[in-house]
Short mmCIF file of C-alpha atoms in Angstrom, two decimals:
data_model
loop_
_atom_site.label_atom_id
_atom_site.label_comp_id
_atom_site.label_asym_id
_atom_site.label_seq_id
_atom_site.Cartn_x
_atom_site.Cartn_y
_atom_site.Cartn_z
CA MET Q 2 16.21 -20.07 10.87
CA HIS Q 3 17.54 -18.94 7.50
CA ARG Q 4 19.35 -15.71 6.71
CA LEU Q 5 17.85 -14.01 3.67
CA THR Q 6 19.36 -12.34 0.64
CA ASN Q 7 16.71 -10.09 -0.87
CA GLN Q 8 16.17 -8.42 -4.22
CA VAL Q 9 15.81 -4.69 -4.86
CA ARG Q 10 13.24 -3.45 -7.38
CA PRO Q 11 14.60 -0.49 -9.41
CA TYR Q 12 11.33 1.26 -10.26
CA ALA Q 13 11.73 4.78 -11.61
CA TRP Q 14 9.94 6.40 -8.66
CA GLY Q 15 12.41 4.97 -6.13
CA ALA Q 16 14.80 6.90 -3.91
CA ARG Q 17 18.50 6.58 -4.63
CA THR Q 18 20.01 6.29 -1.16
CA ALA Q 19 17.46 4.95 1.35
CA ILE Q 20 17.81 1.23 0.56
CA PRO Q 21 21.61 1.33 0.10
CA ASP Q 22 21.80 3.12 3.47
CA LEU Q 23 19.70 0.39 5.10
CA LEU Q 24 21.85 -2.37 3.59
CA GLY Q 25 25.16 -0.62 4.18
CA THR Q 26 26.07 -0.53 0.49
CA GLU Q 27 27.16 2.24 -1.85
CA SER Q 28 24.47 3.91 -3.91
CA ASP Q 29 25.03 3.64 -7.65
CA GLY Q 30 22.85 6.68 -8.31
CA THR Q 31 19.95 4.74 -9.79
CA PRO Q 32 16.46 4.49 -8.27
CA GLN Q 33 16.07 1.68 -5.73
CA ALA Q 34 12.38 1.59 -4.89
CA GLU Q 35 11.56 -1.57 -2.97
CA LEU Q 36 13.38 -4.31 -1.10
CA TRP Q 37 11.29 -7.49 -1.29
CA LEU Q 38 11.42 -10.06 1.52
CA GLY Q 39 9.45 -13.19 0.75
CA ALA Q 40 8.67 -15.86 -1.80
CA HIS Q 41 6.88 -13.82 -4.46
CA HIS Q 42 7.78 -15.19 -7.89
CA GLY Q 43 8.67 -11.72 -9.16
CA ALA Q 44 11.69 -11.34 -6.88
CA PRO Q 45 12.01 -14.22 -4.41
CA SER Q 46 14.43 -14.07 -1.50
CA SER Q 47 17.26 -16.58 -1.18
CA ALA Q 48 17.43 -18.50 2.11
CA ARG Q 49 20.75 -19.68 3.53
CA SER Q 50 20.79 -22.82 5.66
CA ALA Q 51 23.06 -23.64 8.60
CA ASP Q 52 25.39 -25.63 6.31
CA GLY Q 53 25.96 -22.52 4.18
CA SER Q 54 23.89 -23.66 1.20
CA ALA Q 55 21.44 -21.18 -0.32
CA HIS Q 56 18.09 -21.96 -1.89
CA PRO Q 57 15.29 -19.84 -3.35
CA LEU Q 58 12.74 -19.37 -0.59
CA PRO Q 59 9.89 -20.76 -2.77
CA SER Q 60 11.89 -23.99 -3.18
CA LEU Q 61 12.53 -24.25 0.54
CA ILE Q 62 8.77 -23.96 1.09
CA SER Q 63 7.65 -26.32 -1.67
CA ASP Q 64 10.09 -29.02 -0.56
CA ALA Q 65 8.54 -29.27 2.92
CA PRO Q 66 5.46 -27.05 3.27
CA GLN Q 67 4.11 -28.77 6.39
CA ARG Q 68 7.37 -28.18 8.23
CA VAL Q 69 8.19 -24.73 6.87
CA LEU Q 70 4.71 -23.19 6.84
CA GLY Q 71 3.01 -25.39 9.41
CA PRO Q 72 -0.09 -27.58 8.91
CA GLU Q 73 -2.62 -24.80 9.51
CA VAL Q 74 -1.06 -22.29 7.09
CA THR Q 75 -0.60 -25.02 4.46
CA GLU Q 76 -4.24 -26.01 4.79
CA ARG Q 77 -5.38 -22.41 4.41
CA PHE Q 78 -3.07 -21.22 1.61
CA GLY Q 79 -1.41 -24.28 0.09
CA ALA Q 80 2.35 -24.56 -0.33
CA ARG Q 81 2.99 -20.81 -0.65
CA LEU Q 82 3.92 -17.96 1.66
CA PRO Q 83 0.75 -15.82 1.65
CA PHE Q 84 2.41 -12.50 2.49
CA LEU Q 85 5.17 -10.26 1.13
CA LEU Q 86 7.17 -7.81 3.27
CA LYS Q 87 8.70 -4.73 1.62
CA TYR Q 88 10.95 -1.83 2.54
CA LEU Q 89 9.57 0.96 0.33
CA ALA Q 90 11.47 4.15 -0.53
CA ALA Q 91 9.51 6.57 -2.75
CA GLU Q 92 11.17 9.70 -4.10
CA GLN Q 93 8.40 10.35 -6.62
CA PRO Q 94 4.67 9.48 -6.74
CA LEU Q 95 3.57 5.94 -7.50
CA SER Q 96 0.63 5.26 -9.79
CA LEU Q 97 -2.94 6.06 -8.75
CA GLN Q 98 -4.27 2.55 -8.19
CA VAL Q 99 -6.74 0.17 -6.63
CA HIS Q 100 -6.73 -3.52 -5.77
CA PRO Q 101 -9.59 -6.00 -6.35
CA ASN Q 102 -11.34 -8.04 -3.69
CA ALA Q 103 -10.80 -11.80 -3.59
CA GLU Q 104 -13.89 -12.67 -5.61
CA ARG Q 105 -13.14 -10.13 -8.35
CA ALA Q 106 -9.52 -11.30 -8.52
CA ARG Q 107 -10.56 -14.92 -9.02
CA GLN Q 108 -13.14 -14.03 -11.65
CA GLY Q 109 -10.81 -11.66 -13.49
CA PHE Q 110 -7.92 -14.11 -13.48
CA ASP Q 111 -10.10 -16.97 -14.77
CA ALA Q 112 -11.59 -14.77 -17.49
CA GLU Q 113 -8.19 -13.62 -18.76
CA GLU Q 114 -6.86 -17.18 -18.63
CA HIS Q 115 -9.86 -18.31 -20.69
CA ARG Q 116 -9.13 -15.56 -23.24
CA GLY Q 117 -5.54 -16.73 -23.50
CA ILE Q 118 -3.93 -13.46 -22.40
CA PRO Q 119 -0.29 -14.17 -21.45
CA LEU Q 120 0.54 -13.55 -17.79
CA ASP Q 121 3.26 -11.10 -18.77
CA ALA Q 122 1.15 -9.19 -21.31
CA PRO Q 123 1.28 -5.42 -20.62
CA HIS Q 124 -2.52 -5.15 -20.93
CA ARG Q 125 -3.27 -7.98 -18.52
CA ASN Q 126 -5.14 -6.88 -15.36
CA TYR Q 127 -5.11 -10.03 -13.23
CA ARG Q 128 -1.83 -11.91 -12.98
CA ASP Q 129 -2.96 -14.26 -10.20
CA PRO Q 130 -6.25 -15.22 -8.52
CA HIS Q 131 -5.56 -13.40 -5.24
CA HIS Q 132 -6.59 -10.13 -3.65
CA LYS Q 133 -3.97 -7.64 -2.45
CA PRO Q 134 -4.80 -5.84 0.78
CA GLU Q 135 -1.86 -3.79 2.08
CA LEU Q 136 -0.65 -2.26 5.33
CA LEU Q 137 1.91 0.55 5.33
CA LEU Q 138 3.91 1.64 8.39
CA ALA Q 139 5.68 5.00 8.03
CA LEU Q 140 9.36 5.26 8.97
CA GLU Q 141 9.53 8.97 8.18
CA PRO Q 142 6.88 11.56 7.20
CA PHE Q 143 5.07 9.80 4.37
CA GLU Q 144 2.77 11.54 1.89
CA ALA Q 145 -0.14 9.75 0.24
CA LEU Q 146 -3.49 10.08 -1.47
CA CYS Q 147 -6.00 7.72 0.11
CA GLY Q 148 -9.73 7.25 -0.45
CA PHE Q 149 -12.39 9.73 -1.53
CA ARG Q 150 -13.17 12.93 0.29
CA GLU Q 151 -16.59 14.52 0.33
CA PRO Q 152 -17.66 15.59 -3.18
CA GLU Q 153 -18.61 19.01 -1.81
CA ALA Q 154 -15.04 19.51 -0.59
CA ALA Q 155 -13.61 18.85 -4.06
CA ARG Q 156 -16.36 20.95 -5.63
CA TYR Q 157 -15.53 23.87 -3.35
CA ASP Q 158 -11.89 23.71 -4.43
CA LEU Q 159 -13.10 24.12 -8.01
CA ARG Q 160 -14.97 27.34 -7.24
CA ASP Q 161 -14.33 30.27 -9.56
CA LEU Q 162 -12.56 28.11 -12.16
CA THR Q 163 -14.06 28.81 -15.56
CA CYS Q 164 -12.39 26.24 -17.83
CA GLU Q 165 -14.61 23.60 -19.43
CA LEU Q 166 -13.32 20.63 -17.39
CA ALA Q 167 -13.74 22.46 -14.07
CA ARG Q 168 -17.32 23.40 -14.95
CA ASP Q 169 -18.14 19.81 -15.93
CA LEU Q 170 -16.59 18.40 -12.75
CA ARG Q 171 -18.51 20.87 -10.59
CA GLY Q 172 -21.67 19.61 -12.23
CA ASP Q 173 -20.75 15.98 -11.56
CA LEU Q 174 -19.89 16.69 -7.93
CA ALA Q 175 -23.12 18.59 -7.28
CA ASP Q 176 -25.10 15.33 -7.31
CA ALA Q 177 -26.60 14.71 -3.85
CA ASP Q 178 -25.73 11.02 -4.13
CA THR Q 179 -22.05 10.94 -3.13
CA HIS Q 180 -21.37 7.59 -4.82
CA ARG Q 181 -22.87 8.82 -8.08
CA ALA Q 182 -21.11 12.18 -7.84
CA LEU Q 183 -17.67 10.65 -7.36
CA ARG Q 184 -18.23 7.94 -9.96
CA SER Q 185 -19.34 10.53 -12.51
CA ALA Q 186 -16.34 12.76 -11.88
CA LEU Q 187 -13.77 9.95 -12.01
CA THR Q 188 -15.44 8.41 -15.06
CA ARG Q 189 -15.30 11.75 -16.85
CA LEU Q 190 -11.58 12.10 -16.16
CA LEU Q 191 -10.66 8.55 -17.17
CA THR Q 192 -12.71 8.57 -20.38
CA LEU Q 193 -11.75 11.94 -21.87
CA SER Q 194 -11.66 11.59 -25.64
CA GLU Q 195 -8.22 11.49 -27.21
CA ASP Q 196 -8.89 14.53 -29.38
CA ARG Q 197 -9.89 16.71 -26.38
CA ARG Q 198 -7.91 15.30 -23.45
CA GLU Q 199 -4.73 17.31 -23.85
CA ARG Q 200 -6.55 20.61 -24.27
CA LEU Q 201 -8.97 20.05 -21.40
CA LEU Q 202 -6.26 18.99 -18.99
CA SER Q 203 -3.79 21.71 -19.95
CA ASP Q 204 -6.49 24.39 -19.62
CA PHE Q 205 -7.42 23.05 -16.18
CA VAL Q 206 -3.83 22.88 -14.93
CA ALA Q 207 -3.03 26.35 -16.25
CA GLU Q 208 -6.04 27.93 -14.55
CA TRP Q 209 -5.56 25.99 -11.31
CA SER Q 210 -1.94 27.13 -11.17
CA THR Q 211 -2.98 30.79 -11.27
CA CYS Q 212 -5.37 30.39 -8.33
CA ASP Q 213 -4.24 30.89 -4.76
CA ARG Q 214 -5.36 27.48 -3.54
CA ARG Q 215 -4.12 26.63 -0.05
CA GLY Q 216 -4.34 23.48 2.01
CA PRO Q 217 -3.19 19.94 1.22
CA HIS Q 218 -4.33 20.05 -2.43
CA GLY Q 219 -2.91 23.45 -3.33
CA ARG Q 220 0.23 22.32 -5.14
CA ILE Q 221 -0.65 18.74 -5.95
CA VAL Q 222 -2.26 19.31 -9.35
CA PRO Q 223 0.62 21.27 -10.95
CA ASP Q 224 3.20 19.01 -9.28
CA LEU Q 225 1.62 15.82 -10.64
CA ALA Q 226 0.85 17.41 -14.02
CA GLU Q 227 4.50 18.37 -14.39
CA ARG Q 228 5.60 14.81 -13.67
CA TYR Q 229 2.86 13.20 -15.76
CA PRO Q 230 1.83 15.65 -18.51
CA GLY Q 231 -1.48 14.83 -20.13
CA ASP Q 232 -2.39 12.34 -17.38
CA PRO Q 233 -5.90 12.77 -15.90
CA GLY Q 234 -4.64 11.33 -12.61
CA ALA Q 235 -3.25 14.77 -11.75
CA VAL Q 236 -6.76 16.25 -11.68
CA ALA Q 237 -8.27 13.10 -10.15
CA SER Q 238 -6.07 13.72 -7.10
CA LEU Q 239 -8.51 16.47 -6.10
CA LEU Q 240 -11.15 13.81 -5.41
CA LEU Q 241 -8.99 12.08 -2.80
CA ASN Q 242 -7.80 12.73 0.74
CA ARG Q 243 -4.22 13.90 0.91
CA ILE Q 244 -2.61 12.72 4.12
CA THR Q 245 0.71 12.70 5.93
CA LEU Q 246 1.65 9.68 8.01
CA TRP Q 247 4.12 10.40 10.79
CA PRO Q 248 6.74 7.87 11.87
CA GLY Q 249 5.00 5.03 13.68
CA GLN Q 250 1.61 5.59 12.03
CA ALA Q 251 0.10 2.91 9.82
CA LEU Q 252 -2.47 2.80 7.05
CA PHE Q 253 -4.51 -0.23 5.93
CA LEU Q 254 -5.62 -0.29 2.29
CA PRO Q 255 -8.44 -2.77 1.65
CA ALA Q 256 -9.86 -3.68 -1.72
CA GLY Q 257 -11.51 -0.83 -3.60
CA ASN Q 258 -9.52 1.97 -1.94
CA LEU Q 259 -8.17 4.33 -4.61
CA HIS Q 260 -4.75 5.53 -3.49
CA ALA Q 261 -1.30 6.70 -4.48
CA TYR Q 262 1.88 6.91 -2.44
CA LEU Q 263 3.58 10.24 -3.08
CA GLN Q 264 6.84 10.31 -1.15
CA GLY Q 265 8.54 8.76 1.86
CA THR Q 266 10.05 5.65 3.37
CA ALA Q 267 7.91 2.92 4.91
CA ILE Q 268 7.46 -0.75 5.66
CA GLU Q 269 4.73 -2.43 3.65
CA VAL Q 270 3.21 -5.87 4.13
CA MET Q 271 0.61 -7.29 1.79
CA ALA Q 272 -1.05 -10.40 0.49
CA SER Q 273 1.35 -11.89 -2.05
CA SER Q 274 -0.29 -10.79 -5.30
CA ASP Q 275 0.41 -8.76 -8.45
CA ASN Q 276 -3.13 -7.54 -9.00
CA VAL Q 277 -3.07 -3.76 -9.51
CA LEU Q 278 -5.55 -1.72 -11.52
CA ARG Q 279 -4.20 1.73 -12.39
CA ALA Q 280 -6.14 4.96 -12.86
CA GLY Q 281 -3.27 7.25 -13.80
CA LEU Q 282 0.11 8.75 -12.89
CA THR Q 283 1.71 5.98 -14.88
CA GLY Q 284 2.91 4.97 -18.31
CA LYS Q 285 1.52 1.47 -17.75
CA HIS Q 286 -1.78 -0.02 -18.89
CA VAL Q 287 -4.96 1.71 -17.68
CA ASP Q 288 -8.23 -0.23 -18.04
CA ALA Q 289 -10.76 2.43 -17.06
CA THR Q 290 -13.77 0.15 -17.48
CA GLU Q 291 -12.45 -2.54 -15.15
CA LEU Q 292 -11.08 -0.05 -12.64
CA LEU Q 293 -14.42 1.74 -12.32
CA GLU Q 294 -16.04 -1.59 -11.44
CA VAL Q 295 -13.49 -2.25 -8.70
CA VAL Q 296 -13.25 1.17 -7.03
CA ASP Q 297 -15.25 1.70 -3.85
CA PHE Q 298 -16.80 5.17 -4.19
CA SER Q 299 -17.76 5.40 -0.51
CA VAL Q 300 -16.62 8.42 1.50
CA LEU Q 301 -15.10 6.71 4.52
CA PRO Q 302 -12.83 7.53 7.45
CA ILE Q 303 -9.18 7.33 6.51
CA PRO Q 304 -8.23 3.72 7.34
CA TYR Q 305 -5.48 4.26 9.89
CA ALA Q 306 -4.43 0.98 11.49
CA GLN Q 307 -4.12 0.87 15.26
CA PRO Q 308 -1.76 -1.63 16.93
CA GLU Q 309 -2.22 -3.81 19.97
CA PHE Q 310 0.60 -3.99 22.48
CA LEU Q 311 1.56 -7.62 23.10
CA ASP Q 312 4.67 -9.27 24.55
CA GLY Q 313 6.89 -6.24 23.97
CA ARG Q 314 5.76 -5.55 20.42
CA ARG Q 315 3.17 -3.50 18.55
CA GLU Q 316 1.03 -5.84 16.50
CA TYR Q 317 -1.06 -4.77 13.51
CA ARG Q 318 -3.85 -7.15 12.47
CA PRO Q 319 -6.09 -5.02 10.26
CA GLY Q 320 -8.34 -7.85 9.08
CA ALA Q 321 -6.39 -9.52 6.26
CA PRO Q 322 -6.02 -13.28 6.79
CA GLU Q 323 -2.72 -13.37 4.89
CA PHE Q 324 -0.63 -11.18 7.17
CA ALA Q 325 0.06 -9.40 10.42
CA LEU Q 326 2.85 -6.88 11.05
CA HIS Q 327 4.85 -6.59 14.26
CA GLU Q 328 7.03 -3.61 15.21
CA ILE Q 329 9.57 -3.86 18.05
CA GLY Q 330 11.59 -0.94 19.35
CA PRO Q 331 13.38 1.31 18.77
CA GLY Q 332 15.59 1.16 21.83
CA ARG Q 333 16.32 -1.63 24.30
CA ILE Q 334 13.98 -4.48 23.41
CA THR Q 335 12.82 -7.83 24.72
CA ALA Q 336 9.90 -9.29 22.80
CA HIS Q 337 8.36 -12.54 21.64
CA LEU Q 338 6.97 -13.32 18.20
CA PRO Q 339 4.15 -15.85 17.83
CA GLY Q 340 5.25 -19.32 16.73
CA GLN Q 341 2.16 -20.67 14.94
CA GLY Q 342 3.55 -20.20 11.42
CA PRO Q 343 6.36 -18.75 9.29
CA CYS Q 344 7.86 -15.35 10.00
CA VAL Q 345 10.10 -12.87 8.16
CA VAL Q 346 12.18 -10.53 10.34
CA LEU Q 347 14.00 -7.34 9.21
CA VAL Q 348 16.28 -5.24 11.41
CA LEU Q 349 15.86 -1.54 10.65
CA ASP Q 350 18.46 -0.34 13.12
CA GLY Q 351 20.80 -1.62 15.82
CA GLN Q 352 21.70 -5.22 16.62
CA VAL Q 353 19.49 -7.94 18.09
CA GLU Q 354 19.65 -11.60 19.03
CA LEU Q 355 16.98 -14.01 17.85
CA VAL Q 356 16.46 -17.17 19.89
CA ALA Q 357 13.94 -19.73 18.67
CA GLU Q 358 12.43 -22.59 20.66
CA VAL Q 359 14.05 -25.02 18.22
CA GLY Q 360 17.44 -24.55 16.54
CA GLN Q 361 20.34 -22.19 16.99
CA GLY Q 362 20.16 -18.51 17.84
CA MET Q 363 21.16 -15.80 15.41
CA THR Q 364 22.50 -12.25 15.65
CA LEU Q 365 21.17 -9.69 13.18
CA SER Q 366 22.34 -6.15 12.50
CA ARG Q 367 20.85 -3.22 10.58
CA GLY Q 368 19.62 -4.25 7.13
CA GLU Q 369 19.82 -8.00 7.83
CA SER Q 370 16.84 -10.31 7.67
CA VAL Q 371 15.85 -13.87 8.46
CA PHE Q 372 13.13 -16.36 7.58
CA VAL Q 373 11.82 -18.32 10.56
CA PRO Q 374 10.07 -21.57 9.56
CA ALA Q 375 7.06 -22.75 11.53
CA ASP Q 376 8.92 -25.65 13.14
CA SER Q 377 11.27 -23.19 14.88
CA GLY Q 378 8.46 -22.28 17.27
CA ALA Q 379 8.12 -18.96 19.04
CA VAL Q 380 11.03 -16.51 18.72
CA LYS Q 381 12.47 -14.27 21.41
CA ILE Q 382 14.16 -11.04 20.27
CA GLU Q 383 16.56 -9.16 22.53
CA GLY Q 384 19.00 -6.33 22.06
CA ARG Q 385 18.96 -2.66 21.15
CA GLY Q 386 17.42 -1.72 17.86
CA HIS Q 387 14.32 -1.37 15.71
CA VAL Q 388 12.78 -4.50 14.18
CA VAL Q 389 9.77 -5.37 12.03
CA ALA Q 390 8.40 -8.84 11.40
CA ALA Q 391 5.64 -10.24 9.21
CA THR Q 392 3.60 -13.30 10.12
CA VAL Q 393 0.47 -14.95 8.75
CA GLY Q 394 -2.81 -13.41 9.87
CA ALA Q 395 -5.30 -15.19 12.07
CA ALA Q 396 -7.52 -17.82 10.47
CA SER Q 397 -10.58 -15.79 11.41
CA ASN Q 398 -9.91 -12.09 11.00
CA VAL Q 399 -13.25 -10.57 11.93
CA VAL Q 400 -13.31 -6.78 11.98
CA VAL Q 401 -15.33 -5.43 14.89
CA GLY Q 402 -18.41 -3.76 13.49
CA ALA Q 403 -18.16 -5.50 10.12
CA ALA Q 404 -21.44 -6.04 8.34
CA SER Q 405 -22.65 -9.59 8.55
CA GLY Q 406 -21.53 -11.58 5.55
CA ALA Q 407 -19.23 -8.84 4.25
CA PRO Q 408 -15.80 -10.37 3.70
CA VAL Q 409 -12.74 -8.23 4.19
CA GLY Q 410 -11.72 -7.11 0.72
CA SER Q 411 -15.24 -6.59 -0.60
CA SER Q 412 -16.61 -3.07 -0.97
CA ALA Q 413 -18.92 -3.76 1.95
CA GLY Q 414 -15.97 -5.18 3.83
CA SER Q 415 -13.93 -2.06 3.05
CA ALA Q 416 -16.69 0.08 4.48
CA ALA Q 417 -16.88 -2.17 7.52
CA VAL Q 418 -13.14 -1.84 8.10
CA ALA Q 419 -13.41 1.93 8.04
CA ARG Q 420 -16.47 1.98 10.32
CA ALA Q 421 -14.70 -0.31 12.74
CA ALA Q 422 -11.63 1.90 12.64
CA ALA Q 423 -13.77 4.90 13.43
CA SER Q 424 -15.27 3.07 16.41
CA VAL Q 425 -11.84 2.71 18.02
CA GLY Q 426 -10.83 6.31 17.61
CA VAL Q 427 -9.68 6.59 14.01
CA SER Q 428 -10.42 9.96 12.54
CA ALA Q 429 -13.35 10.78 10.34
CA GLY Q 430 -12.87 11.50 6.67
CA ALA Q 431 -11.99 14.88 5.25
CA THR Q 432 -14.67 17.53 5.03
CA ALA Q 433 -14.63 21.06 3.72
CA GLY Q 434 -16.88 23.84 2.67
CA PRO Q 435 -17.24 27.57 2.57
CA ASP Q 436 -17.01 27.88 6.35
CA SER Q 437 -13.68 26.10 6.37
CA GLY Q 438 -12.13 28.40 3.82
CA GLY Q 439 -11.96 25.53 1.36
CA VAL Q 440 -9.16 23.78 3.21
CA THR Q 441 -9.69 20.05 3.26
CA ARG Q 442 -8.32 18.44 6.37
CA ALA Q 443 -8.38 14.90 7.61
CA SER Q 444 -7.84 14.71 11.34
CA VAL Q 445 -4.81 12.52 11.95
CA PRO Q 446 -4.35 10.51 15.13
CA ALA Q 447 -1.30 11.55 17.07
CA ALA Q 448 1.84 9.59 16.29
CA PRO Q 449 2.61 7.05 19.03
CA ALA Q 450 5.12 8.04 21.66
CA SER Q 451 7.39 5.29 20.36
CA ALA Q 452 7.42 6.77 16.85
CA HIS Q 453 10.95 6.92 15.56
CA ARG Q 454 12.52 7.70 12.26
CA SER Q 455 14.89 4.90 11.38
CA ARG Q 456 17.89 5.89 9.38
CA GLY Q 457 17.22 5.42 5.65
#
């Protein structure tokens, strides 16, 4: 096993104290948004060996992939760690974004390579040929926008508004075809002409702010408009479900799901990719044409992820072949992690002992992490604390209820994930109308009894 030294990403939306508190360091007052644990080229971890030497984790893997990753993982993904684990601390909203499915990522990457667009070009959409499904586990109340709500619910919230943009959006959302209604409304917002955009958006925000709108969307438009003036993403937020995850709740974001994280601290695990298409709430490149081809305009149940309880841990396998997430604790713990491939372990609180089948044991305290190579075998974790670990997903991640031939990550696969989630008790999507007083609510499954807010 190898202790890890990990890099912090200082994005402007990051909190200033959460990650320093986790790591036991002093805050310097600057945003510290994400702690990356893995071998992603953008900020790879450093792995320390028993002899005290340190090596970039990608080098450790490439030098002996069969030993470090295991034969099966190497055969499936090559000599690379297919997942990235993050500790995410958001003080301000992230961009409104979507991720492509695997096929679209490959095609987009190849096309931009053929056109000779540099990988680091600001206007590049596809920086690698991989999809980027994500799973987020809340450590404290976590606010997010996630997936489309019923067009009628958004249309009802626009009632009585007389400005030009509100009237046009009401017309778009009146279409009986929900896909067409949502596509028309989002297309309108993302393609406002330069000479009219500022006026249309400012008129909308001003009128919305004078209305007594209650419910989850009441303050979101003026709040986002204040942070991102002239950005259509502020108005586009009305098309989406606004949700709160409670500590211990998880959300799976497949390809095509339009979303934005608003505020909170969470663990995130994802396929190791940089492919993000942005719709707004950002100063970065927005390719509206490409994004509109990638977004899944289905109105689906909110994709909460439900864990299985195995060997003293809660295991999340939402259907992505690249990763699974395991949560252990908080409290007195004795658990076993699977030993079929590599594993990254992070201690959120307390102190635990890791004992692998092969090699020496290791004691980890709050904020410390370790990379467990495949040849270490299964790992036993004991102690008192709160631990998360990422492993590679199963070779065949079939979502119960998935449409035949619909791979996870496709739009059909995204719909299948949501239908399957609904079949095991995940809530239905948000609905609203005149009888509900215009309040859009998504029913949220109760937080597990083990839910705990880790410090930081």
